Amino acid sequence: MNDIKFQERIDAEKKIEPKDWMPDAYRKHLIRQISQHAHSEIIGMQPEGNWITRAPSLRAKMILLAKVQDEAGHGLYLYSACETLGISREELVQQLHEGKAKYSSIFNYPTLSWADMGAVGWLVDGAAIVNQVSLQRTSYGPYSRGMVKICKEESFHQRQGYEIMAEMAKGTPEQKAMAQDALNRFWWPSIMMFGPQDSDSPRTGNAMKWKIKRQTNDALRQDFIDKTVGQAEVIGLTIPDPDLKWNEERQSYDFGEMDWDEFWSVVNGNGPCNKQRLAHHKKAHDEGEWVRNAAKAYAKKQELVAN
Ligand code: 3HC
């Protein structure tokens, strides 16, 4: 097999499996994208985890607990998919801790009120659904199958968030104001989740050639905006973009200029919560070492018993 034959397989919509030959560059690109996706799932547990003990009802607490637990499972699927490319979990976590690997910018924003749990579920998981439904068709088998599983759970995540926003938007004036404030703070960072504009995206070329990505950043961002504007209108909230306007000719919404300085500043580690998120992850990782050691010892004992 060589690059030409490999590309023919990709073009013929054949899934690439772990034992198949693949160009090193394809393998490296996938390790990068899948590991950063996995890191995002795990770091993403922090902003919501902060509100589990402060949920306004037992029902809300149970829902949030279930959602945060799902995110841990999503991280597990993705780390496992990444390990099939020949890299260990330890190496992946080390890359995160050393700042050599990224996670989604959105998780570097603070969650200041209960309404933020609604905005995160509705907008962040809503954006993740648009991105991940597309990734179900990614060319790498383990990643594609992980996406199918994850997408089944994301819809619950988005619906529970939208339910919180809808409840608050029709509550007292203070509750509606809290929901609007959360939308104001999370709208732009949520659409930045889709990455830089296509013209400024160094990875999109190969990602599309190798069918790792099936749609570009701008296409997915537009799809999310078109899906979400109506949802805000239904619950009486206002998207904080004065330039948002339906374009009859394009059959899509035109929207305002994004703050790419803010985007790159957050991606490069200077967002409101970057340092806190990483410090928390390192602390939890260190404190969890005994669990990993116990699991390894148990696995080794089982191996000895089996042989
Ligand atoms: N946050 C942090 N880094 C980002 C970013 C963002 N929002 N958008 C882009 N970047 C990084 C890219 O990783 C790349 O960095 P690298 O070269 O060091 O890997 C660089 O900026 C250039 O961006 P590109 O657009 O060229 O990179 P990609 O082609 O990889 O596109 C992506 C970026 C759209 C995020 C793509 O990697 C992707 O689709 N990843 C899988 C989905 C994912 O990771 N989603 C994150 C959220 S997960 C989530 O929300 C979980 C939910 O349950 C809450």
Short mmCIF file of C-alpha atoms and ligand atoms in Angstrom, two decimals:
data_model
loop_
_atom_site.label_atom_id
_atom_site.label_comp_id
_atom_site.label_asym_id
_atom_site.label_seq_id
_atom_site.Cartn_x
_atom_site.Cartn_y
_atom_site.Cartn_z
CA MET A 1 0.00 0.00 0.00
CA ASN A 2 1.21 3.54 -0.68
CA ASP A 3 -0.17 7.07 -0.47
CA ILE A 4 -1.92 6.78 -3.84
CA LYS A 5 -3.60 3.47 -3.02
CA PHE A 6 -4.48 4.85 0.42
CA GLN A 7 -6.14 7.91 -1.11
CA GLU A 8 -8.07 5.66 -3.50
CA ARG A 9 -9.44 3.80 -0.45
CA ILE A 10 -10.42 7.09 1.18
CA ASP A 11 -12.07 8.32 -2.04
CA ALA A 12 -13.97 5.01 -2.28
CA GLU A 13 -15.41 5.73 1.21
CA LYS A 14 -13.64 2.69 2.72
CA LYS A 15 -13.09 2.98 6.47
CA ILE A 16 -9.46 2.85 7.62
CA GLU A 17 -8.97 0.41 10.50
CA PRO A 18 -6.16 0.28 13.08
CA LYS A 19 -4.27 -2.56 11.37
CA ASP A 20 -4.49 -0.97 7.90
CA TRP A 21 -1.51 0.79 6.36
CA MET A 22 -1.81 4.56 6.66
CA PRO A 23 0.50 7.50 5.92
CA ASP A 24 2.29 8.75 9.04
CA ALA A 25 0.80 12.19 8.42
CA TYR A 26 -2.74 10.74 8.51
CA ARG A 27 -1.94 8.92 11.77
CA LYS A 28 -0.44 12.06 13.35
CA HIS A 29 -3.37 14.22 12.21
CA LEU A 30 -5.83 11.77 13.76
CA ILE A 31 -3.89 11.48 17.02
CA ARG A 32 -3.98 15.24 17.28
CA GLN A 33 -7.66 15.67 16.53
CA ILE A 34 -8.98 12.67 18.49
CA SER A 35 -6.82 13.36 21.55
CA GLN A 36 -7.85 17.02 21.63
CA HIS A 37 -11.45 15.92 21.26
CA ALA A 38 -10.99 13.54 24.21
CA HIS A 39 -9.26 16.21 26.32
CA SER A 40 -12.20 18.53 25.58
CA GLU A 41 -14.71 15.98 26.86
CA ILE A 42 -12.82 15.54 30.14
CA ILE A 43 -11.95 19.20 30.78
CA GLY A 44 -15.53 20.03 29.80
CA MET A 45 -16.69 18.17 32.93
CA GLN A 46 -15.27 20.95 35.12
CA PRO A 47 -17.49 23.94 34.28
CA GLU A 48 -20.62 21.81 34.73
CA GLY A 49 -19.25 19.80 37.64
CA ASN A 50 -19.02 23.09 39.57
CA TRP A 51 -22.84 23.26 39.65
CA ILE A 52 -23.76 19.70 40.69
CA THR A 53 -23.85 20.60 44.40
CA ARG A 54 -25.76 23.80 43.63
CA ALA A 55 -28.48 22.37 41.37
CA PRO A 56 -31.88 23.93 42.24
CA SER A 57 -33.70 20.59 42.60
CA LEU A 58 -33.02 16.87 43.01
CA ARG A 59 -34.24 16.32 39.43
CA ALA A 60 -31.86 18.99 38.10
CA LYS A 61 -29.01 17.48 40.11
CA MET A 62 -29.68 13.98 38.75
CA ILE A 63 -29.81 15.25 35.17
CA LEU A 64 -26.57 17.21 35.52
CA LEU A 65 -24.84 14.28 37.23
CA ALA A 66 -25.87 11.99 34.37
CA LYS A 67 -24.64 14.47 31.79
CA VAL A 68 -21.24 15.04 33.40
CA GLN A 69 -20.84 11.27 33.77
CA ASP A 70 -21.65 10.88 30.04
CA GLU A 71 -18.85 13.31 29.19
CA ALA A 72 -16.37 11.11 31.08
CA GLY A 73 -17.57 8.18 28.99
CA HIS A 74 -17.14 10.19 25.79
CA GLY A 75 -13.57 10.91 26.83
CA LEU A 76 -13.03 7.18 27.42
CA TYR A 77 -14.34 6.22 23.96
CA LEU A 78 -12.14 8.85 22.32
CA TYR A 79 -8.96 8.05 24.27
CA SER A 80 -9.53 4.37 23.42
CA ALA A 81 -9.98 5.24 19.73
CA CYS A 82 -6.80 7.31 19.88
CA GLU A 83 -4.81 4.49 21.51
CA THR A 84 -5.55 2.27 18.48
CA LEU A 85 -3.21 4.64 16.58
CA GLY A 86 -0.27 3.53 18.70
CA ILE A 87 -0.05 6.11 21.44
CA SER A 88 -0.60 5.49 25.15
CA ARG A 89 -3.08 7.22 27.44
CA GLU A 90 -0.15 8.33 29.59
CA GLU A 91 1.49 10.08 26.63
CA LEU A 92 -1.78 11.79 25.70
CA VAL A 93 -2.32 13.09 29.24
CA GLN A 94 1.29 14.21 29.43
CA GLN A 95 0.87 16.20 26.18
CA LEU A 96 -2.16 17.91 27.71
CA HIS A 97 -0.33 18.71 30.97
CA GLU A 98 2.71 20.02 29.12
CA GLY A 99 0.57 22.30 26.96
CA LYS A 100 1.49 20.37 23.82
CA ALA A 101 -2.14 19.36 23.22
CA LYS A 102 -5.22 21.56 23.15
CA TYR A 103 -8.81 21.21 24.26
CA SER A 104 -11.83 23.17 23.14
CA SER A 105 -11.64 26.91 23.86
CA ILE A 106 -15.23 26.97 25.12
CA PHE A 107 -14.27 25.27 28.38
CA ASN A 108 -12.03 28.15 29.35
CA TYR A 109 -15.02 30.35 30.13
CA PRO A 110 -16.47 30.41 33.67
CA THR A 111 -19.96 29.15 34.52
CA LEU A 112 -21.33 31.91 36.75
CA SER A 113 -25.00 31.00 37.24
CA TRP A 114 -27.40 28.07 37.00
CA ALA A 115 -28.57 29.47 33.65
CA ASP A 116 -25.06 28.75 32.38
CA MET A 117 -25.86 25.04 32.74
CA GLY A 118 -28.69 25.70 30.33
CA ALA A 119 -26.54 27.69 27.93
CA VAL A 120 -23.78 25.07 27.98
CA GLY A 121 -26.16 22.19 27.29
CA TRP A 122 -28.15 24.09 24.65
CA LEU A 123 -25.28 25.84 22.84
CA VAL A 124 -22.06 23.92 23.58
CA ASP A 125 -23.61 20.48 23.25
CA GLY A 126 -25.76 21.79 20.42
CA ALA A 127 -22.59 22.86 18.59
CA ALA A 128 -20.93 19.57 19.48
CA ILE A 129 -23.89 17.68 17.94
CA VAL A 130 -23.53 19.55 14.64
CA ASN A 131 -19.80 18.83 14.60
CA GLN A 132 -20.05 15.22 15.79
CA VAL A 133 -22.96 14.15 13.55
CA SER A 134 -20.71 15.12 10.65
CA LEU A 135 -17.77 13.26 12.22
CA GLN A 136 -19.80 10.02 12.29
CA ARG A 137 -18.71 9.74 8.64
CA THR A 138 -15.02 10.26 9.38
CA SER A 139 -12.69 7.89 7.51
CA TYR A 140 -11.06 6.36 10.60
CA GLY A 141 -13.19 3.41 11.79
CA PRO A 142 -12.74 3.60 15.59
CA TYR A 143 -13.36 7.39 15.57
CA SER A 144 -16.45 7.04 13.40
CA ARG A 145 -17.94 4.30 15.61
CA GLY A 146 -17.16 6.32 18.75
CA MET A 147 -19.00 9.28 17.24
CA VAL A 148 -22.12 7.19 16.56
CA LYS A 149 -22.23 6.20 20.24
CA ILE A 150 -21.52 9.74 21.48
CA CYS A 151 -24.13 11.36 19.24
CA LYS A 152 -26.85 9.20 20.78
CA GLU A 153 -26.15 10.82 24.17
CA GLU A 154 -25.51 14.38 22.97
CA SER A 155 -29.18 14.92 22.04
CA PHE A 156 -30.15 14.40 25.72
CA HIS A 157 -27.39 16.88 26.67
CA GLN A 158 -28.72 19.55 24.32
CA ARG A 159 -32.38 19.01 25.28
CA GLN A 160 -31.78 19.25 29.02
CA GLY A 161 -29.88 22.50 28.50
CA TYR A 162 -32.60 23.95 26.29
CA GLU A 163 -35.21 22.91 28.87
CA ILE A 164 -33.35 24.88 31.58
CA MET A 165 -33.24 27.95 29.34
CA ALA A 166 -36.91 27.62 28.36
CA GLU A 167 -37.99 27.27 32.00
CA MET A 168 -35.99 30.30 33.10
CA ALA A 169 -37.03 32.40 30.10
CA LYS A 170 -40.68 31.97 31.08
CA GLY A 171 -39.97 32.41 34.82
CA THR A 172 -39.64 35.60 36.84
CA PRO A 173 -38.05 38.66 35.22
CA GLU A 174 -34.88 37.91 37.23
CA GLN A 175 -34.78 34.33 35.89
CA LYS A 176 -35.30 35.51 32.31
CA ALA A 177 -32.54 38.10 32.77
CA MET A 178 -30.23 35.35 34.09
CA ALA A 179 -30.95 33.21 31.02
CA GLN A 180 -30.34 36.14 28.68
CA ASP A 181 -27.07 36.94 30.47
CA ALA A 182 -25.93 33.33 30.01
CA LEU A 183 -26.82 33.48 26.29
CA ASN A 184 -24.94 36.78 25.99
CA ARG A 185 -21.80 35.26 27.51
CA PHE A 186 -21.89 31.88 25.73
CA TRP A 187 -23.10 32.69 22.23
CA TRP A 188 -19.85 33.87 20.62
CA PRO A 189 -17.54 31.40 22.43
CA SER A 190 -19.90 28.60 21.30
CA ILE A 191 -19.65 29.48 17.62
CA MET A 192 -15.87 29.74 18.04
CA MET A 193 -15.89 26.01 18.93
CA PHE A 194 -16.02 25.29 15.20
CA GLY A 195 -12.51 26.66 14.82
CA PRO A 196 -10.99 29.40 12.69
CA GLN A 197 -12.48 30.44 9.36
CA ASP A 198 -11.72 28.02 6.55
CA SER A 199 -9.34 30.57 5.04
CA ASP A 200 -7.38 30.53 8.31
CA SER A 201 -7.52 26.80 9.08
CA PRO A 202 -4.18 25.09 8.41
CA ARG A 203 -5.54 21.59 9.04
CA THR A 204 -8.73 21.67 7.01
CA GLY A 205 -7.05 20.91 3.67
CA ASN A 206 -5.69 17.52 4.71
CA ALA A 207 -8.67 16.87 6.99
CA MET A 208 -11.03 17.16 4.02
CA LYS A 209 -8.68 15.30 1.60
CA TRP A 210 -8.46 12.34 3.98
CA LYS A 211 -12.18 12.64 4.88
CA ILE A 212 -11.29 13.03 8.56
CA LYS A 213 -13.57 16.05 8.41
CA ARG A 214 -16.61 15.83 6.15
CA GLN A 215 -17.58 19.48 6.37
CA THR A 216 -15.46 22.57 6.92
CA ASN A 217 -15.43 24.76 10.04
CA ASP A 218 -17.43 27.54 8.37
CA ALA A 219 -20.04 25.15 6.96
CA LEU A 220 -20.63 23.54 10.36
CA ARG A 221 -20.72 26.93 12.10
CA GLN A 222 -23.33 28.19 9.65
CA ASP A 223 -25.40 25.03 10.11
CA PHE A 224 -25.36 25.50 13.90
CA ILE A 225 -26.36 29.16 13.68
CA ASP A 226 -29.18 28.40 11.25
CA LYS A 227 -30.47 25.68 13.61
CA THR A 228 -30.18 27.73 16.80
CA VAL A 229 -31.53 31.21 16.04
CA GLY A 230 -35.12 29.94 15.83
CA GLN A 231 -34.73 28.09 19.14
CA ALA A 232 -33.79 31.36 20.88
CA GLU A 233 -36.77 33.17 19.34
CA VAL A 234 -39.21 30.47 20.51
CA ILE A 235 -38.22 31.00 24.15
CA GLY A 236 -38.06 34.78 23.85
CA LEU A 237 -34.31 35.23 24.18
CA THR A 238 -32.19 37.45 21.94
CA ILE A 239 -29.00 36.29 20.22
CA PRO A 240 -26.35 38.94 21.08
CA ASP A 241 -25.44 39.73 17.47
CA PRO A 242 -26.92 42.95 15.99
CA ASP A 243 -25.78 41.84 12.52
CA LEU A 244 -27.71 38.55 12.65
CA LYS A 245 -30.15 38.66 9.73
CA TRP A 246 -31.90 36.06 7.58
CA ASN A 247 -30.52 36.07 4.04
CA GLU A 248 -33.31 34.92 1.74
CA GLU A 249 -30.95 34.39 -1.15
CA ARG A 250 -28.52 32.21 0.82
CA GLN A 251 -31.35 30.64 2.88
CA SER A 252 -29.07 31.12 5.89
CA TYR A 253 -28.39 33.74 8.54
CA ASP A 254 -25.78 36.40 7.96
CA PHE A 255 -23.96 37.09 11.21
CA GLY A 256 -21.48 39.52 12.67
CA GLU A 257 -17.68 39.45 12.63
CA MET A 258 -16.16 37.16 15.27
CA ASP A 259 -13.43 38.35 17.61
CA TRP A 260 -10.54 36.20 16.30
CA ASP A 261 -8.08 37.90 18.64
CA GLU A 262 -10.13 36.61 21.55
CA PHE A 263 -10.34 33.17 19.93
CA TRP A 264 -6.57 32.77 19.45
CA SER A 265 -5.85 34.29 22.84
CA VAL A 266 -8.05 31.64 24.52
CA VAL A 267 -6.70 28.84 22.28
CA ASN A 268 -3.17 29.90 23.19
CA GLY A 269 -3.81 29.62 26.92
CA ASN A 270 -4.88 33.12 27.92
CA GLY A 271 -8.60 32.62 28.44
CA PRO A 272 -10.41 33.37 31.73
CA CYS A 273 -10.06 29.79 33.07
CA ASN A 274 -7.23 28.08 31.16
CA LYS A 275 -4.82 27.93 34.09
CA GLN A 276 -7.54 26.82 36.53
CA ARG A 277 -8.79 24.06 34.23
CA LEU A 278 -5.35 22.59 33.68
CA ALA A 279 -4.38 22.87 37.36
CA HIS A 280 -7.58 21.06 38.33
CA HIS A 281 -6.94 18.31 35.78
CA LYS A 282 -3.36 17.83 37.02
CA LYS A 283 -4.49 17.68 40.66
CA ALA A 284 -7.24 15.16 39.89
CA HIS A 285 -4.81 13.10 37.81
CA ASP A 286 -2.22 13.03 40.60
CA GLU A 287 -4.82 12.20 43.25
CA GLY A 288 -6.18 9.40 41.05
CA GLU A 289 -2.84 7.65 40.65
CA TRP A 290 -3.72 5.06 43.30
CA VAL A 291 -6.84 4.10 41.32
CA ARG A 292 -4.80 3.57 38.16
CA ASN A 293 -2.23 1.53 40.07
CA ALA A 294 -4.93 -0.61 41.67
CA ALA A 295 -6.58 -1.23 38.29
CA LYS A 296 -3.21 -2.23 36.76
CA ALA A 297 -2.45 -4.56 39.70
CA TYR A 298 -5.89 -6.14 39.37
CA ALA A 299 -5.46 -6.60 35.61
CA LYS A 300 -2.01 -8.16 36.15
CA LYS A 301 -3.42 -10.57 38.77
CA GLN A 302 -6.25 -11.55 36.42
CA GLU A 303 -3.67 -12.17 33.70
CA LEU A 304 -1.65 -14.43 36.01
CA VAL A 305 -4.77 -16.33 37.07
CA ALA A 306 -5.81 -16.76 33.42
CA ASN A 307 -2.38 -18.12 32.31
N1 3HC B 1 -10.50 25.32 20.68
C1 3HC B 1 -9.20 24.95 20.78
N2 3HC B 1 -8.40 24.72 19.69
C2 3HC B 1 -8.96 24.89 18.49
C3 3HC B 1 -10.31 25.26 18.31
C4 3HC B 1 -11.08 25.47 19.47
N3 3HC B 1 -12.37 25.84 19.41
N4 3HC B 1 -10.55 25.32 16.98
C5 3HC B 1 -9.40 25.02 16.35
N5 3HC B 1 -8.44 24.77 17.26
C6 3HC B 1 -7.05 24.43 16.99
C7 3HC B 1 -6.94 23.14 16.21
O1 3HC B 1 -6.88 22.02 17.09
C8 3HC B 1 -5.61 23.36 15.49
O2 3HC B 1 -4.59 23.18 16.45
P1 3HC B 1 -3.43 22.07 16.20
O3 3HC B 1 -2.94 22.32 14.81
O4 3HC B 1 -2.45 22.35 17.28
O5 3HC B 1 -4.11 20.72 16.35
C9 3HC B 1 -5.62 24.87 15.20
O6 3HC B 1 -6.51 25.45 16.15
C10 3HC B 1 -6.04 25.20 13.78
O7 3HC B 1 -7.42 24.86 13.63
P2 3HC B 1 -7.92 24.02 12.38
O8 3HC B 1 -9.31 24.44 12.07
O9 3HC B 1 -6.89 24.08 11.30
O10 3HC B 1 -7.90 22.56 13.02
P3 3HC B 1 -8.91 21.36 12.74
O11 3HC B 1 -9.02 21.10 11.28
O12 3HC B 1 -8.49 20.27 13.64
O13 3HC B 1 -10.36 21.90 13.21
C11 3HC B 1 -11.82 21.37 15.06
C12 3HC B 1 -10.60 22.17 14.59
C13 3HC B 1 -13.06 21.88 14.31
C14 3HC B 1 -12.00 21.55 16.56
C15 3HC B 1 -11.59 19.89 14.72
O14 3HC B 1 -10.36 19.49 15.30
C16 3HC B 1 -12.68 18.96 15.23
O15 3HC B 1 -13.73 18.86 14.63
N6 3HC B 1 -12.38 18.25 16.33
C17 3HC B 1 -13.31 17.24 16.85
C18 3HC B 1 -14.42 17.86 17.65
C19 3HC B 1 -13.91 18.53 18.91
O16 3HC B 1 -12.78 18.42 19.30
N7 3HC B 1 -14.79 19.26 19.57
C20 3HC B 1 -14.40 19.95 20.78
C21 3HC B 1 -15.57 20.08 21.68
S1 3HC B 1 -16.01 18.53 22.37
C22 3HC B 1 -17.41 18.90 23.14
O17 3HC B 1 -17.94 19.95 23.01
C23 3HC B 1 -17.97 17.84 24.01
C24 3HC B 1 -19.41 18.05 24.32
O18 3HC B 1 -19.88 16.84 24.87
C25 3HC B 1 -19.63 19.14 25.31
#
